[in-house]
JSON list of C-alpha atoms in Angstrom, two decimals:
[
{"chain": "A", "resi": 138, "resn": "MET", "atom": "CA", "xyz": [0.05, -0.09, 0.05]},
{"chain": "A", "resi": 139, "resn": "PHE", "atom": "CA", "xyz": [1.28, 3.37, -0.92]},
{"chain": "A", "resi": 140, "resn": "ASP", "atom": "CA", "xyz": [1.98, 5.39, 2.17]},
{"chain": "A", "resi": 141, "resn": "LEU", "atom": "CA", "xyz": [1.44, 9.47, 1.57]},
{"chain": "A", "resi": 142, "resn": "ALA", "atom": "CA", "xyz": [2.94, 10.11, 5.10]},
{"chain": "A", "resi": 143, "resn": "SER", "atom": "CA", "xyz": [6.32, 8.84, 3.57]},
{"chain": "A", "resi": 144, "resn": "ILE", "atom": "CA", "xyz": [6.47, 11.61, 1.59]},
{"chain": "A", "resi": 145, "resn": "THR", "atom": "CA", "xyz": [5.29, 14.28, 3.60]},
{"chain": "A", "resi": 146, "resn": "SER", "atom": "CA", "xyz": [7.87, 14.83, 6.26]},
{"chain": "A", "resi": 147, "resn": "SER", "atom": "CA", "xyz": [8.89, 18.51, 6.78]},
{"chain": "A", "resi": 148, "resn": "LYS", "atom": "CA", "xyz": [12.52, 17.24, 5.94]},
{"chain": "A", "resi": 149, "resn": "LYS", "atom": "CA", "xyz": [11.57, 16.23, 2.57]},
{"chain": "A", "resi": 150, "resn": "ARG", "atom": "CA", "xyz": [11.65, 18.94, -0.27]},
{"chain": "A", "resi": 151, "resn": "PHE", "atom": "CA", "xyz": [7.91, 18.63, -1.13]},
{"chain": "A", "resi": 152, "resn": "ARG", "atom": "CA", "xyz": [4.95, 18.38, 1.51]},
{"chain": "A", "resi": 153, "resn": "VAL", "atom": "CA", "xyz": [1.42, 16.99, 0.93]},
{"chain": "A", "resi": 154, "resn": "VAL", "atom": "CA", "xyz": [-0.89, 19.00, 3.25]},
{"chain": "A", "resi": 155, "resn": "CYS", "atom": "CA", "xyz": [-4.59, 18.78, 3.71]},
{"chain": "A", "resi": 156, "resn": "CYS", "atom": "CA", "xyz": [-7.01, 21.29, 4.90]},
{"chain": "A", "resi": 157, "resn": "ALA", "atom": "CA", "xyz": [-10.87, 22.06, 5.37]},
{"chain": "A", "resi": 158, "resn": "LEU", "atom": "CA", "xyz": [-12.29, 25.24, 4.82]},
{"chain": "A", "resi": 159, "resn": "ILE", "atom": "CA", "xyz": [-15.21, 25.72, 7.62]},
{"chain": "A", "resi": 160, "resn": "ALA", "atom": "CA", "xyz": [-18.02, 28.10, 6.62]},
{"chain": "A", "resi": 161, "resn": "LEU", "atom": "CA", "xyz": [-20.28, 29.20, 9.23]},
{"chain": "A", "resi": 162, "resn": "ASN", "atom": "CA", "xyz": [-22.65, 31.93, 9.57]},
{"chain": "A", "resi": 163, "resn": "ASP", "atom": "CA", "xyz": [-21.24, 33.92, 6.56]},
{"chain": "A", "resi": 164, "resn": "GLY", "atom": "CA", "xyz": [-17.88, 33.67, 7.45]},
{"chain": "A", "resi": 165, "resn": "ILE", "atom": "CA", "xyz": [-14.68, 31.15, 7.66]},
{"chain": "A", "resi": 166, "resn": "VAL", "atom": "CA", "xyz": [-12.85, 29.39, 10.80]},
{"chain": "A", "resi": 167, "resn": "LEU", "atom": "CA", "xyz": [-9.37, 30.40, 10.59]},
{"chain": "A", "resi": 168, "resn": "VAL", "atom": "CA", "xyz": [-6.54, 29.34, 13.02]},
{"chain": "A", "resi": 169, "resn": "GLN", "atom": "CA", "xyz": [-3.57, 31.27, 14.21]},
{"chain": "A", "resi": 170, "resn": "GLU", "atom": "CA", "xyz": [-0.33, 29.46, 14.24]},
{"chain": "A", "resi": 171, "resn": "ALA", "atom": "CA", "xyz": [1.92, 28.92, 17.22]},
{"chain": "A", "resi": 172, "resn": "GLU", "atom": "CA", "xyz": [4.77, 27.12, 15.36]},
{"chain": "A", "resi": 173, "resn": "LYS", "atom": "CA", "xyz": [7.96, 29.38, 15.21]},
{"chain": "A", "resi": 174, "resn": "LYS", "atom": "CA", "xyz": [8.14, 29.60, 11.33]},
{"chain": "A", "resi": 175, "resn": "VAL", "atom": "CA", "xyz": [4.37, 30.97, 10.92]},
{"chain": "A", "resi": 176, "resn": "TYR", "atom": "CA", "xyz": [3.73, 32.15, 14.52]},
{"chain": "A", "resi": 177, "resn": "GLY", "atom": "CA", "xyz": [0.80, 34.47, 14.72]},
{"chain": "A", "resi": 178, "resn": "ARG", "atom": "CA", "xyz": [-0.31, 33.79, 11.03]},
{"chain": "A", "resi": 179, "resn": "TRP", "atom": "CA", "xyz": [-3.55, 32.79, 10.08]},
{"chain": "A", "resi": 180, "resn": "SER", "atom": "CA", "xyz": [-4.26, 29.79, 8.16]},
{"chain": "A", "resi": 181, "resn": "ILE", "atom": "CA", "xyz": [-7.02, 27.37, 6.80]},
{"chain": "A", "resi": 182, "resn": "PRO", "atom": "CA", "xyz": [-7.07, 24.30, 9.31]},
{"chain": "A", "resi": 183, "resn": "GLY", "atom": "CA", "xyz": [-5.32, 21.45, 8.43]},
{"chain": "A", "resi": 184, "resn": "GLY", "atom": "CA", "xyz": [-1.76, 19.76, 8.41]},
{"chain": "A", "resi": 185, "resn": "LEU", "atom": "CA", "xyz": [0.28, 16.88, 7.43]},
{"chain": "A", "resi": 186, "resn": "ILE", "atom": "CA", "xyz": [-0.84, 13.35, 6.85]},
{"chain": "A", "resi": 187, "resn": "GLU", "atom": "CA", "xyz": [0.29, 10.70, 9.70]},
{"chain": "A", "resi": 188, "resn": "HIS", "atom": "CA", "xyz": [1.38, 7.35, 8.79]},
{"chain": "A", "resi": 189, "resn": "GLY", "atom": "CA", "xyz": [-1.50, 4.91, 7.86]},
{"chain": "A", "resi": 190, "resn": "GLU", "atom": "CA", "xyz": [-4.11, 7.57, 7.24]},
{"chain": "A", "resi": 191, "resn": "ASN", "atom": "CA", "xyz": [-5.67, 8.59, 3.88]},
{"chain": "A", "resi": 192, "resn": "ILE", "atom": "CA", "xyz": [-6.12, 11.88, 3.02]},
{"chain": "A", "resi": 193, "resn": "PHE", "atom": "CA", "xyz": [-9.73, 12.15, 4.21]},
{"chain": "A", "resi": 194, "resn": "GLU", "atom": "CA", "xyz": [-8.86, 10.95, 7.77]},
{"chain": "A", "resi": 195, "resn": "ALA", "atom": "CA", "xyz": [-5.87, 13.10, 7.89]},
{"chain": "A", "resi": 196, "resn": "THR", "atom": "CA", "xyz": [-8.09, 16.18, 7.16]},
{"chain": "A", "resi": 197, "resn": "LYS", "atom": "CA", "xyz": [-10.79, 15.45, 9.73]},
{"chain": "A", "resi": 198, "resn": "ARG", "atom": "CA", "xyz": [-7.99, 14.61, 12.33]},
{"chain": "A", "resi": 199, "resn": "GLU", "atom": "CA", "xyz": [-6.13, 17.93, 11.49]},
{"chain": "A", "resi": 200, "resn": "VAL", "atom": "CA", "xyz": [-9.40, 19.98, 12.04]},
{"chain": "A", "resi": 201, "resn": "LYS", "atom": "CA", "xyz": [-10.39, 18.23, 15.36]},
{"chain": "A", "resi": 202, "resn": "GLU", "atom": "CA", "xyz": [-6.92, 18.70, 16.69]},
{"chain": "A", "resi": 203, "resn": "GLU", "atom": "CA", "xyz": [-6.49, 22.33, 15.86]},
{"chain": "A", "resi": 204, "resn": "THR", "atom": "CA", "xyz": [-10.28, 23.38, 16.39]},
{"chain": "A", "resi": 205, "resn": "HIS", "atom": "CA", "xyz": [-12.04, 20.79, 18.46]},
{"chain": "A", "resi": 206, "resn": "LEU", "atom": "CA", "xyz": [-14.51, 20.68, 15.93]},
{"chain": "A", "resi": 207, "resn": "ASP", "atom": "CA", "xyz": [-15.87, 17.24, 14.28]},
{"chain": "A", "resi": 208, "resn": "ILE", "atom": "CA", "xyz": [-16.54, 17.65, 10.61]},
{"chain": "A", "resi": 209, "resn": "GLU", "atom": "CA", "xyz": [-17.49, 15.71, 7.65]},
{"chain": "A", "resi": 210, "resn": "LEU", "atom": "CA", "xyz": [-16.13, 16.38, 4.05]},
{"chain": "A", "resi": 211, "resn": "ARG", "atom": "CA", "xyz": [-18.66, 18.05, 1.46]},
{"chain": "A", "resi": 212, "resn": "GLY", "atom": "CA", "xyz": [-16.27, 17.96, -1.55]},
{"chain": "A", "resi": 213, "resn": "LEU", "atom": "CA", "xyz": [-12.83, 19.05, -2.60]},
{"chain": "A", "resi": 214, "resn": "ILE", "atom": "CA", "xyz": [-12.41, 22.49, -3.63]},
{"chain": "A", "resi": 215, "resn": "GLY", "atom": "CA", "xyz": [-9.38, 21.90, -5.20]},
{"chain": "A", "resi": 216, "resn": "VAL", "atom": "CA", "xyz": [-5.67, 20.73, -5.08]},
{"chain": "A", "resi": 217, "resn": "TYR", "atom": "CA", "xyz": [-3.14, 23.85, -4.94]},
{"chain": "A", "resi": 218, "resn": "ASN", "atom": "CA", "xyz": [0.64, 23.39, -5.69]},
{"chain": "A", "resi": 219, "resn": "TRP", "atom": "CA", "xyz": [3.02, 26.13, -4.55]},
{"chain": "A", "resi": 220, "resn": "TYR", "atom": "CA", "xyz": [6.29, 26.88, -3.12]},
{"chain": "A", "resi": 221, "resn": "SER", "atom": "CA", "xyz": [6.13, 27.57, 0.85]},
{"chain": "A", "resi": 222, "resn": "LYS", "atom": "CA", "xyz": [8.78, 30.29, 1.41]},
{"chain": "A", "resi": 223, "resn": "ASN", "atom": "CA", "xyz": [8.31, 29.51, 5.36]},
{"chain": "A", "resi": 224, "resn": "TYR", "atom": "CA", "xyz": [9.06, 25.79, 5.01]},
{"chain": "A", "resi": 225, "resn": "LYS", "atom": "CA", "xyz": [11.57, 26.22, 1.95]},
{"chain": "A", "resi": 226, "resn": "THR", "atom": "CA", "xyz": [9.56, 23.40, 0.40]},
{"chain": "A", "resi": 227, "resn": "GLY", "atom": "CA", "xyz": [7.20, 22.65, -2.68]},
{"chain": "A", "resi": 228, "resn": "GLU", "atom": "CA", "xyz": [3.61, 21.91, -1.31]},
{"chain": "A", "resi": 229, "resn": "ALA", "atom": "CA", "xyz": [0.46, 20.21, -2.68]},
{"chain": "A", "resi": 230, "resn": "CYS", "atom": "CA", "xyz": [-2.58, 21.23, -0.91]},
{"chain": "A", "resi": 231, "resn": "TYR", "atom": "CA", "xyz": [-5.77, 19.40, -0.79]},
{"chain": "A", "resi": 232, "resn": "ILE", "atom": "CA", "xyz": [-8.47, 21.85, 0.38]},
{"chain": "A", "resi": 233, "resn": "PHE", "atom": "CA", "xyz": [-11.66, 20.13, 1.22]},
{"chain": "A", "resi": 234, "resn": "GLN", "atom": "CA", "xyz": [-15.25, 21.86, 2.13]},
{"chain": "A", "resi": 235, "resn": "ALA", "atom": "CA", "xyz": [-16.27, 20.94, 5.45]},
{"chain": "A", "resi": 236, "resn": "ALA", "atom": "CA", "xyz": [-19.87, 19.85, 6.22]},
{"chain": "A", "resi": 237, "resn": "ASN", "atom": "CA", "xyz": [-21.87, 18.95, 9.46]},
{"chain": "A", "resi": 238, "resn": "ILE", "atom": "CA", "xyz": [-19.67, 20.89, 11.46]},
{"chain": "A", "resi": 239, "resn": "ARG", "atom": "CA", "xyz": [-20.14, 19.77, 15.18]},
{"chain": "A", "resi": 240, "resn": "GLY", "atom": "CA", "xyz": [-18.82, 20.96, 18.27]},
{"chain": "A", "resi": 241, "resn": "GLU", "atom": "CA", "xyz": [-17.68, 24.61, 19.56]},
{"chain": "A", "resi": 242, "resn": "THR", "atom": "CA", "xyz": [-14.58, 26.26, 18.18]},
{"chain": "A", "resi": 243, "resn": "LYS", "atom": "CA", "xyz": [-11.48, 25.90, 20.65]},
{"chain": "A", "resi": 244, "resn": "PRO", "atom": "CA", "xyz": [-7.97, 26.25, 19.71]},
{"chain": "A", "resi": 245, "resn": "GLN", "atom": "CA", "xyz": [-5.29, 23.57, 20.43]},
{"chain": "A", "resi": 246, "resn": "THR", "atom": "CA", "xyz": [-2.92, 24.98, 22.95]},
{"chain": "A", "resi": 247, "resn": "ASP", "atom": "CA", "xyz": [0.49, 23.65, 21.39]},
{"chain": "A", "resi": 248, "resn": "GLU", "atom": "CA", "xyz": [0.18, 24.27, 17.86]},
{"chain": "A", "resi": 249, "resn": "ILE", "atom": "CA", "xyz": [-2.67, 27.02, 17.53]},
{"chain": "A", "resi": 250, "resn": "LEU", "atom": "CA", "xyz": [-2.94, 30.30, 19.21]},
{"chain": "A", "resi": 251, "resn": "ASP", "atom": "CA", "xyz": [-6.70, 30.98, 18.24]},
{"chain": "A", "resi": 252, "resn": "ALA", "atom": "CA", "xyz": [-9.24, 29.63, 16.19]},
{"chain": "A", "resi": 253, "resn": "LYS", "atom": "CA", "xyz": [-11.90, 31.85, 15.26]},
{"chain": "A", "resi": 254, "resn": "LEU", "atom": "CA", "xyz": [-14.55, 32.89, 12.66]},
{"chain": "A", "resi": 255, "resn": "PHE", "atom": "CA", "xyz": [-13.83, 35.78, 10.27]},
{"chain": "A", "resi": 256, "resn": "THR", "atom": "CA", "xyz": [-16.31, 37.44, 7.90]},
{"chain": "A", "resi": 257, "resn": "PHE", "atom": "CA", "xyz": [-15.38, 37.55, 4.39]},
{"chain": "A", "resi": 258, "resn": "ARG", "atom": "CA", "xyz": [-15.13, 41.40, 4.54]},
{"chain": "A", "resi": 259, "resn": "GLU", "atom": "CA", "xyz": [-12.46, 40.78, 7.30]},
{"chain": "A", "resi": 260, "resn": "ILE", "atom": "CA", "xyz": [-10.36, 38.31, 5.19]},
{"chain": "A", "resi": 261, "resn": "VAL", "atom": "CA", "xyz": [-10.44, 40.45, 2.40]},
{"chain": "A", "resi": 262, "resn": "ALA", "atom": "CA", "xyz": [-8.93, 43.35, 4.57]},
{"chain": "A", "resi": 263, "resn": "MET", "atom": "CA", "xyz": [-6.35, 40.89, 6.08]},
{"chain": "A", "resi": 264, "resn": "PRO", "atom": "CA", "xyz": [-2.60, 42.04, 4.66]},
{"chain": "A", "resi": 265, "resn": "GLU", "atom": "CA", "xyz": [-0.78, 39.21, 2.86]},
{"chain": "A", "resi": 266, "resn": "GLU", "atom": "CA", "xyz": [1.71, 39.08, 5.80]},
{"chain": "A", "resi": 267, "resn": "SER", "atom": "CA", "xyz": [-0.85, 37.86, 8.15]},
{"chain": "A", "resi": 268, "resn": "TRP", "atom": "CA", "xyz": [-1.13, 34.75, 6.31]},
{"chain": "A", "resi": 269, "resn": "SER", "atom": "CA", "xyz": [0.97, 31.54, 6.82]},
{"chain": "A", "resi": 270, "resn": "ALA", "atom": "CA", "xyz": [0.33, 30.87, 3.16]},
{"chain": "A", "resi": 271, "resn": "PRO", "atom": "CA", "xyz": [-1.15, 34.10, 1.28]},
{"chain": "A", "resi": 272, "resn": "GLN", "atom": "CA", "xyz": [-2.36, 31.43, -1.33]},
{"chain": "A", "resi": 273, "resn": "PHE", "atom": "CA", "xyz": [-5.23, 30.73, 1.22]},
{"chain": "A", "resi": 274, "resn": "ARG", "atom": "CA", "xyz": [-6.74, 33.70, -0.05]},
{"chain": "A", "resi": 275, "resn": "GLN", "atom": "CA", "xyz": [-7.29, 32.02, -3.76]},
{"chain": "A", "resi": 276, "resn": "VAL", "atom": "CA", "xyz": [-8.70, 29.18, -2.17]},
{"chain": "A", "resi": 277, "resn": "ILE", "atom": "CA", "xyz": [-11.18, 31.32, -0.30]},
{"chain": "A", "resi": 278, "resn": "LYS", "atom": "CA", "xyz": [-12.06, 33.15, -3.41]},
{"chain": "A", "resi": 279, "resn": "ASP", "atom": "CA", "xyz": [-12.41, 29.95, -5.19]},
{"chain": "A", "resi": 280, "resn": "PHE", "atom": "CA", "xyz": [-14.99, 28.70, -2.52]},
{"chain": "A", "resi": 281, "resn": "ARG", "atom": "CA", "xyz": [-16.96, 32.04, -2.93]},
{"chain": "A", "resi": 282, "resn": "ARG", "atom": "CA", "xyz": [-17.07, 31.28, -6.80]},
{"chain": "A", "resi": 283, "resn": "GLY", "atom": "CA", "xyz": [-18.71, 27.80, -5.76]},
{"chain": "A", "resi": 284, "resn": "LYS", "atom": "CA", "xyz": [-16.00, 25.63, -6.86]},
{"chain": "A", "resi": 285, "resn": "LEU", "atom": "CA", "xyz": [-16.37, 22.24, -5.53]},
{"chain": "A", "resi": 286, "resn": "TYR", "atom": "CA", "xyz": [-15.64, 18.87, -6.89]},
{"chain": "A", "resi": 287, "resn": "PRO", "atom": "CA", "xyz": [-17.27, 15.55, -5.56]},
{"chain": "A", "resi": 288, "resn": "LEU", "atom": "CA", "xyz": [-15.06, 13.59, -3.27]},
{"chain": "A", "resi": 289, "resn": "GLU", "atom": "CA", "xyz": [-15.11, 10.70, -5.66]},
{"chain": "A", "resi": 290, "resn": "VAL", "atom": "CA", "xyz": [-12.44, 12.41, -7.95]},
{"chain": "A", "resi": 291, "resn": "ILE", "atom": "CA", "xyz": [-9.91, 11.10, -5.12]},
{"chain": "A", "resi": 292, "resn": "THR", "atom": "CA", "xyz": [-9.55, 7.25, -4.74]},
{"chain": "A", "resi": 293, "resn": "VAL", "atom": "CA", "xyz": [-8.19, 5.92, -1.84]},
{"chain": "A", "resi": 294, "resn": "LEU", "atom": "CA", "xyz": [-6.51, 2.51, -2.74]}
]
């Protein structure tokens, strides 16, 4: 069985990242990073795949760890490829749209400083340097345009 975690180590030159865009009440939940390289910057909840996980399981786990929210996945907004200046590595970022959101937003204390709902107006006004990856702004634009692919475009073997 192919193991995605084997190519997602931060020591590699390329990382596979999975995130879930959580839309609630005309806004989006963002997390504020506590990690040194991106300290204080905002991102869409998500992270790296662990050994033995598939992309769907990893996304749900990362969201739960960072926000304390339980989610299902509605669809795939897109797979975004970019170079991360913070980690000095290429990244392929699978961004899903969350559905059936349950729980109360509460940040994870060791990796996340804050988890909160931002209005679209607040997100548009955020300066580029306030993002852990400024490319997340394009993801949010795509979401607002209704870009969504069925989960079946990804086959887990």
